[in-house]
């Protein structure tokens, strides 16, 4: 339950706030048919996400990094024009700027939707992994965590949009403008991470330091957007407390009082939603992940030919096995082995290009990165890419797995 409560919150909180703020931006510029534009953008994003999810589920063709790469590039392309048009639209009401603002905003909503939805579509297919039957409490609790997180994020986005409708136009535009800039920074870092993982660029030290910092502070942008939502919530609450009750007749004054009460309730509900989100990504995450430690690496040594020989009978149980080899300079080099199918094994260093030598652990039938909590596709262990373990070459000879120490020595700097 906690796993999917956390995963859904991680995947949807920031996108939900962004969609709410972009919609509020359109509304504040007095655009007609706002619901139509929101639906067009959302449906476009849903179609893209569904297409990817179908390909990912049924073929080996879809690669998430390349999908995200395309989405992020499109986002970066439209961001500068969108920011410029917002500034121009604040000073001019010419129809051309109105149309450009609508088009770019709809495109932005589509891209945000397309980026966050694939995981929401694919997560339910993971619920029954390792289960003999779906008729058990674990399966039910996973759906409860999934559904509760979706409802929570939906209402947070809905209340954010509603509150923006009650605040001054310039204030909302500034908040939306700032949020677009921050979201663009987050996407730029994601782009950098993808380019590094896929080795599409030459890696610089500052790039790796930046990516590792973000991975080590996984909630950074979530907390930034929480602060933004809390800011607009507090502003509305103060406004509802300080607004003068001025009306031409008693009925109008009663109407104002009712609206102010609604504003306060909405503010308090949104504060509660933010508090629950903060609990989910901090305390709930800690409870879910606490006690996860790497099992000690089983020491191995080389024979006279410089070969490490591991009997296959030791690794044929389908579990993750961790081994440690002491390099010539004393560095302990860890590597992992897991049986993937009848005749295939996943063999790699206990490290990846993104998270370094953090290591992997087994959670049920899943292999998980201990630093970023990414679940590995066991079938892809032994192949480079994403957060997969760095591949390690091996041979199968006479019922033994044979690994050359030269291949281990070549990667020892990862473990220093």
XYZ file of C-alpha atoms in Angstrom:
416
model
C 0.000 0.000 0.000
C 2.685 2.488 1.023
C 4.765 1.683 -2.046
C 2.104 2.865 -4.506
C 0.888 5.674 -2.271
C 4.439 7.042 -2.451
C 4.982 6.238 -6.135
C 1.755 7.885 -7.289
C 2.443 10.971 -5.185
C 5.970 11.222 -6.595
C 4.675 10.900 -10.151
C 1.613 13.137 -10.051
C 1.861 15.854 -7.390
C 4.024 18.333 -9.294
C 2.283 17.699 -12.670
C -1.135 18.188 -11.018
C -0.058 21.547 -9.582
C 1.428 22.594 -12.922
C -1.752 21.722 -14.820
C -3.839 23.607 -12.234
C -1.646 26.711 -12.540
C -1.579 26.650 -16.353
C -5.375 26.319 -16.362
C -5.620 29.216 -13.901
C -3.355 31.232 -16.188
C -5.727 30.690 -19.111
C -8.714 31.553 -16.919
C -7.153 34.778 -15.651
C -6.700 36.032 -19.185
C -10.473 35.756 -19.606
C -10.315 33.030 -22.201
C -13.685 31.601 -23.229
C -14.313 27.853 -23.454
C -11.559 27.099 -20.951
C -12.919 23.607 -20.270
C -12.661 22.760 -23.960
C -9.011 23.766 -24.083
C -8.194 21.802 -20.929
C -9.909 18.700 -22.324
C -8.074 19.001 -25.655
C -4.685 19.231 -23.938
C -5.433 16.419 -21.488
C -6.762 14.041 -24.142
C -3.739 14.681 -26.365
C -1.394 13.858 -23.493
C -3.443 10.789 -22.547
C -3.272 9.414 -26.105
C 0.516 9.816 -26.162
C 0.890 8.184 -22.718
C -1.485 5.326 -23.584
C 0.361 4.641 -26.839
C 3.656 4.420 -24.984
C 2.170 2.231 -22.235
C 0.732 -0.221 -24.782
C 4.078 -0.465 -26.579
C 5.931 -0.845 -23.292
C 3.568 -3.518 -22.062
C 3.424 -5.588 -25.238
C 6.733 -5.050 -27.017
C 10.380 -4.422 -26.257
C 10.360 -1.412 -28.542
C 9.413 1.346 -26.098
C 12.260 2.846 -24.045
C 11.177 5.271 -21.314
C 14.295 7.415 -21.543
C 13.710 8.140 -25.228
C 10.007 8.804 -24.645
C 10.834 11.279 -21.882
C 13.583 12.765 -24.030
C 11.049 13.660 -26.712
C 8.570 15.105 -24.201
C 11.231 17.211 -22.475
C 12.647 18.542 -25.739
C 9.165 19.667 -26.815
C 8.680 21.285 -23.391
C 11.949 23.190 -23.650
C 11.025 24.328 -27.162
C 7.697 25.855 -26.094
C 8.751 27.229 -22.704
C 10.537 30.398 -23.854
C 7.770 31.408 -26.309
C 5.166 30.718 -23.614
C 6.957 32.861 -21.047
C 7.387 35.678 -23.570
C 3.730 35.532 -24.637
C 2.617 35.709 -21.002
C 4.592 38.921 -20.520
C 3.276 40.396 -23.763
C -0.311 39.360 -23.005
C -0.165 41.223 -19.680
C 0.411 44.440 -21.643
C -1.629 43.805 -24.756
C -5.034 42.238 -25.442
C -4.561 41.782 -29.200
C -6.253 38.582 -30.452
C -3.019 37.187 -31.924
C -1.403 37.060 -28.477
C -4.543 35.522 -27.018
C -4.488 32.746 -29.613
C -0.780 32.097 -29.111
C -1.266 31.906 -25.351
C -4.103 29.408 -25.761
C -2.171 27.243 -28.203
C 1.009 27.122 -26.142
C -0.897 26.534 -22.891
C -2.882 23.640 -24.394
C 0.366 22.174 -25.717
C 1.922 22.555 -22.248
C -0.997 20.746 -20.586
C -0.661 17.937 -23.134
C 3.052 17.541 -22.500
C 2.668 17.530 -18.711
C -0.077 14.908 -18.988
C 1.941 12.790 -21.421
C 4.943 12.836 -19.099
C 3.204 11.758 -15.897
C 0.531 9.318 -17.107
C 2.554 6.306 -18.402
C 3.479 5.153 -14.898
C -0.121 5.554 -13.711
C -1.260 3.299 -16.544
C 1.481 0.706 -16.025
C 1.566 0.504 -12.206
C -1.556 -1.718 -11.864
C 0.104 -4.387 -14.006
C 2.756 -4.717 -11.276
C 0.286 -5.375 -8.469
C 0.087 -9.134 -8.930
C 3.796 -9.756 -9.574
C 4.877 -12.761 -7.524
C 1.319 -13.570 -6.441
C -0.375 -16.873 -7.083
C -3.777 -15.194 -6.926
C -5.134 -11.630 -6.882
C -7.582 -12.568 -4.117
C -5.437 -11.506 -1.181
C -4.966 -8.512 1.118
C -1.678 -7.398 -0.424
C -3.286 -6.954 -3.846
C -6.230 -5.075 -2.328
C -3.989 -2.756 -0.302
C -1.955 -1.892 -3.386
C -5.146 -0.741 -5.105
C -6.149 1.229 -2.003
C -2.806 3.035 -1.903
C -2.971 3.680 -5.649
C -6.553 4.970 -5.561
C -6.132 7.090 -2.433
C -3.045 8.826 -3.844
C -4.845 9.568 -7.119
C -7.845 11.064 -5.298
C -5.619 13.115 -3.001
C -3.597 14.584 -5.860
C -6.741 15.222 -7.934
C -8.369 17.230 -5.149
C -5.155 19.134 -4.442
C -4.996 20.143 -8.113
C -8.701 21.002 -8.171
C -8.525 23.152 -5.028
C -5.360 24.863 -6.284
C -7.188 25.899 -9.451
C -10.214 27.041 -7.441
C -8.093 29.149 -5.080
C -6.287 30.779 -8.007
C -9.675 31.834 -9.335
C -10.268 33.795 -6.121
C -6.917 35.598 -6.074
C -5.773 38.762 -7.916
C -4.885 38.211 -11.561
C -1.345 39.598 -11.421
C -0.495 37.508 -8.360
C -1.689 34.289 -10.043
C 0.189 35.121 -13.255
C 3.419 35.681 -11.305
C 2.973 32.380 -9.438
C 2.222 30.484 -12.667
C 5.172 32.138 -14.424
C 7.540 31.196 -11.597
C 6.211 27.627 -11.532
C 6.789 27.198 -15.278
C 10.399 28.328 -14.813
C 10.954 25.898 -11.908
C 9.309 23.023 -13.790
C 11.557 23.784 -16.762
C 14.636 23.600 -14.519
C 13.463 20.206 -13.224
C 12.940 18.963 -16.774
C 16.348 20.265 -17.816
C 17.968 18.196 -15.055
C 15.954 15.151 -16.177
C 17.179 15.763 -19.728
C 20.773 15.926 -18.501
C 20.310 12.651 -16.622
C 18.961 10.902 -19.725
C 21.796 12.199 -21.896
C 24.343 10.944 -19.351
C 22.736 7.520 -18.977
C 22.457 7.022 -22.726
C 25.959 8.434 -23.194
C 24.753 10.952 -25.727
C 27.027 13.630 -24.287
C 30.499 13.780 -22.811
C 30.053 13.694 -19.038
C 31.544 16.499 -16.954
C 32.097 16.314 -13.205
C 29.615 19.135 -12.494
C 26.945 17.247 -14.440
C 27.373 14.106 -12.349
C 27.486 16.147 -9.139
C 24.219 17.872 -10.075
C 22.410 14.666 -11.001
C 23.632 12.845 -7.888
C 22.546 15.801 -5.717
C 19.029 15.684 -7.181
C 18.830 11.901 -6.744
C 19.949 12.269 -3.147
C 17.267 14.940 -2.580
C 14.449 13.228 -4.436
C 11.748 15.403 -2.840
C 13.359 18.758 -3.673
C 10.949 19.892 -6.392
C 7.986 18.347 -4.590
C 8.756 20.534 -1.566
C 9.212 23.610 -3.767
C 5.752 23.143 -5.273
C 4.307 22.434 -1.832
C 5.666 25.821 -0.741
C 4.071 27.494 -3.780
C 0.684 25.935 -3.035
C 0.937 26.836 0.645
C 1.734 30.426 -0.324
C -1.404 30.865 -2.425
C -3.434 29.044 0.241
C -2.244 31.348 3.019
C -2.831 34.441 0.851
C -6.452 33.409 0.216
C -7.023 32.541 3.885
C -5.726 35.961 4.994
C -7.827 37.623 2.319
C -10.943 35.817 3.539
C -10.247 37.026 7.076
C -9.558 40.667 6.190
C -12.100 41.375 3.447
C -14.596 44.056 4.433
C -18.263 43.081 4.365
C -19.532 45.852 2.131
C -22.722 45.411 0.158
C -25.667 47.390 -1.116
C -28.166 45.213 0.763
C -28.286 42.424 3.424
C -28.647 39.702 0.781
C -25.437 40.783 -0.904
C -23.593 40.849 2.430
C -24.802 37.317 3.199
C -23.529 36.224 -0.193
C -20.102 37.730 0.519
C -19.989 36.024 3.931
C -20.837 32.668 2.344
C -18.098 33.093 -0.253
C -15.534 34.000 2.390
C -16.493 30.931 4.444
C -16.051 28.786 1.321
C -12.636 30.370 0.711
C -11.506 29.568 4.252
C -12.743 25.978 4.017
C -11.033 25.495 0.666
C -7.798 26.909 2.073
C -7.911 24.637 5.108
C -8.718 21.577 2.995
C -5.816 22.327 0.681
C -3.496 22.800 3.662
C -4.604 19.399 4.931
C -3.918 17.884 1.506
C -0.426 19.378 1.460
C 0.213 18.062 4.980
C -0.814 14.568 3.873
C 1.430 14.817 0.822
C 4.351 15.959 2.968
C 3.764 13.005 5.305
C 3.643 10.608 2.353
C 6.942 11.695 0.806
C 8.772 11.899 4.147
C 7.548 9.790 7.043
C 5.673 7.197 4.944
C 8.684 6.849 2.659
C 10.926 6.377 5.697
C 8.618 3.712 7.133
C 8.518 1.907 3.790
C 12.271 2.037 3.202
C 13.635 1.814 6.752
C 15.851 -1.077 7.590
C 16.910 -1.581 3.976
C 20.589 -2.430 4.089
C 22.817 -4.183 1.635
C 23.478 -7.770 2.534
C 27.207 -8.454 3.002
C 28.987 -9.402 -0.207
C 30.148 -13.001 -0.289
C 33.921 -12.881 -0.769
C 35.348 -14.497 -3.891
C 38.908 -14.859 -5.116
C 40.578 -15.683 -8.404
C 42.421 -18.837 -9.363
C 45.899 -18.908 -10.888
C 44.519 -18.017 -14.306
C 42.897 -14.833 -12.959
C 39.402 -16.289 -13.151
C 36.585 -16.226 -10.609
C 34.561 -19.430 -10.764
C 31.056 -19.568 -9.281
C 29.079 -22.831 -9.515
C 25.701 -22.226 -11.140
C 24.073 -24.259 -8.389
C 24.777 -21.303 -6.071
C 22.772 -18.836 -8.167
C 19.986 -20.953 -9.672
C 17.444 -20.132 -6.959
C 16.224 -16.929 -8.679
C 17.389 -14.699 -5.824
C 19.855 -11.838 -5.918
C 23.403 -12.850 -4.997
C 26.079 -10.314 -4.095
C 29.793 -11.055 -4.342
C 32.865 -9.074 -3.383
C 36.314 -9.237 -4.972
C 39.311 -7.449 -3.498
C 41.178 -5.583 -6.232
C 44.950 -5.264 -6.474
C 44.837 -1.934 -4.599
C 42.593 -3.288 -1.837
C 39.318 -1.877 -3.201
C 36.312 -4.153 -2.622
C 34.521 -4.523 -5.948
C 30.943 -5.759 -5.584
C 28.951 -7.480 -8.297
C 25.550 -9.131 -8.389
C 24.139 -12.225 -10.066
C 20.512 -13.263 -10.553
C 19.000 -15.989 -12.691
C 16.618 -14.420 -15.241
C 15.346 -17.476 -17.102
C 16.225 -21.082 -17.747
C 19.452 -20.283 -19.579
C 20.056 -16.590 -18.867
C 21.661 -14.739 -15.980
C 21.756 -11.067 -15.083
C 25.299 -10.154 -14.071
C 26.461 -6.645 -13.289
C 28.421 -4.472 -10.915
C 26.633 -3.453 -7.729
C 26.626 0.098 -9.101
C 25.133 2.163 -11.912
C 26.084 5.223 -13.952
C 23.618 7.452 -12.094
C 23.580 6.418 -8.437
C 27.158 5.218 -8.234
C 28.025 2.295 -5.950
C 24.871 2.615 -3.837
C 23.946 -0.980 -4.601
C 20.805 -3.035 -5.157
C 18.627 -5.168 -2.914
C 15.854 -7.683 -3.386
C 12.302 -6.743 -2.388
C 10.015 -9.693 -2.938
C 10.519 -10.610 -6.578
C 11.929 -7.211 -7.457
C 15.479 -5.870 -7.649
C 15.567 -2.269 -6.414
C 18.184 0.494 -6.393
C 18.756 1.372 -2.735
C 19.357 5.088 -3.475
C 16.582 6.097 -5.871
C 14.148 3.179 -5.230
C 13.831 2.443 -8.947
C 12.610 -1.095 -9.602
C 14.738 -2.931 -12.152
C 13.278 -4.960 -14.955
C 15.098 -8.202 -14.131
C 15.094 -9.170 -17.804
C 17.264 -6.120 -18.575
C 19.891 -6.706 -15.867
C 23.100 -7.248 -17.778
C 22.259 -4.487 -20.248
C 23.277 -0.844 -19.892
C 20.819 2.026 -19.551
C 18.670 3.740 -16.966
C 19.454 2.738 -13.391
C 20.474 -0.757 -14.484
C 23.620 -2.249 -12.943
C 26.727 -1.645 -15.051
C 27.052 -4.861 -17.102
C 29.808 -7.336 -16.231
C 31.038 -9.856 -18.810
C 30.914 -13.544 -17.883
C 31.080 -17.004 -19.439
C 29.350 -20.281 -18.650
C 31.839 -23.170 -18.692
C 31.121 -26.686 -17.460
C 28.296 -25.662 -15.171
C 30.176 -22.703 -13.728
C 29.954 -18.959 -14.153
C 33.401 -17.626 -14.997
C 34.348 -13.975 -14.565
C 37.727 -12.514 -15.486
C 39.352 -10.345 -12.822
C 40.573 -7.957 -15.521
C 36.949 -6.920 -16.149
C 36.503 -6.244 -12.411
C 39.765 -4.326 -12.082
C 38.741 -2.077 -14.991
C 35.789 -0.731 -12.990
C 37.310 -0.520 -9.509
C 37.220 3.291 -9.482
C 33.407 3.085 -9.128
C 33.860 1.679 -5.622
C 36.500 4.038 -4.257
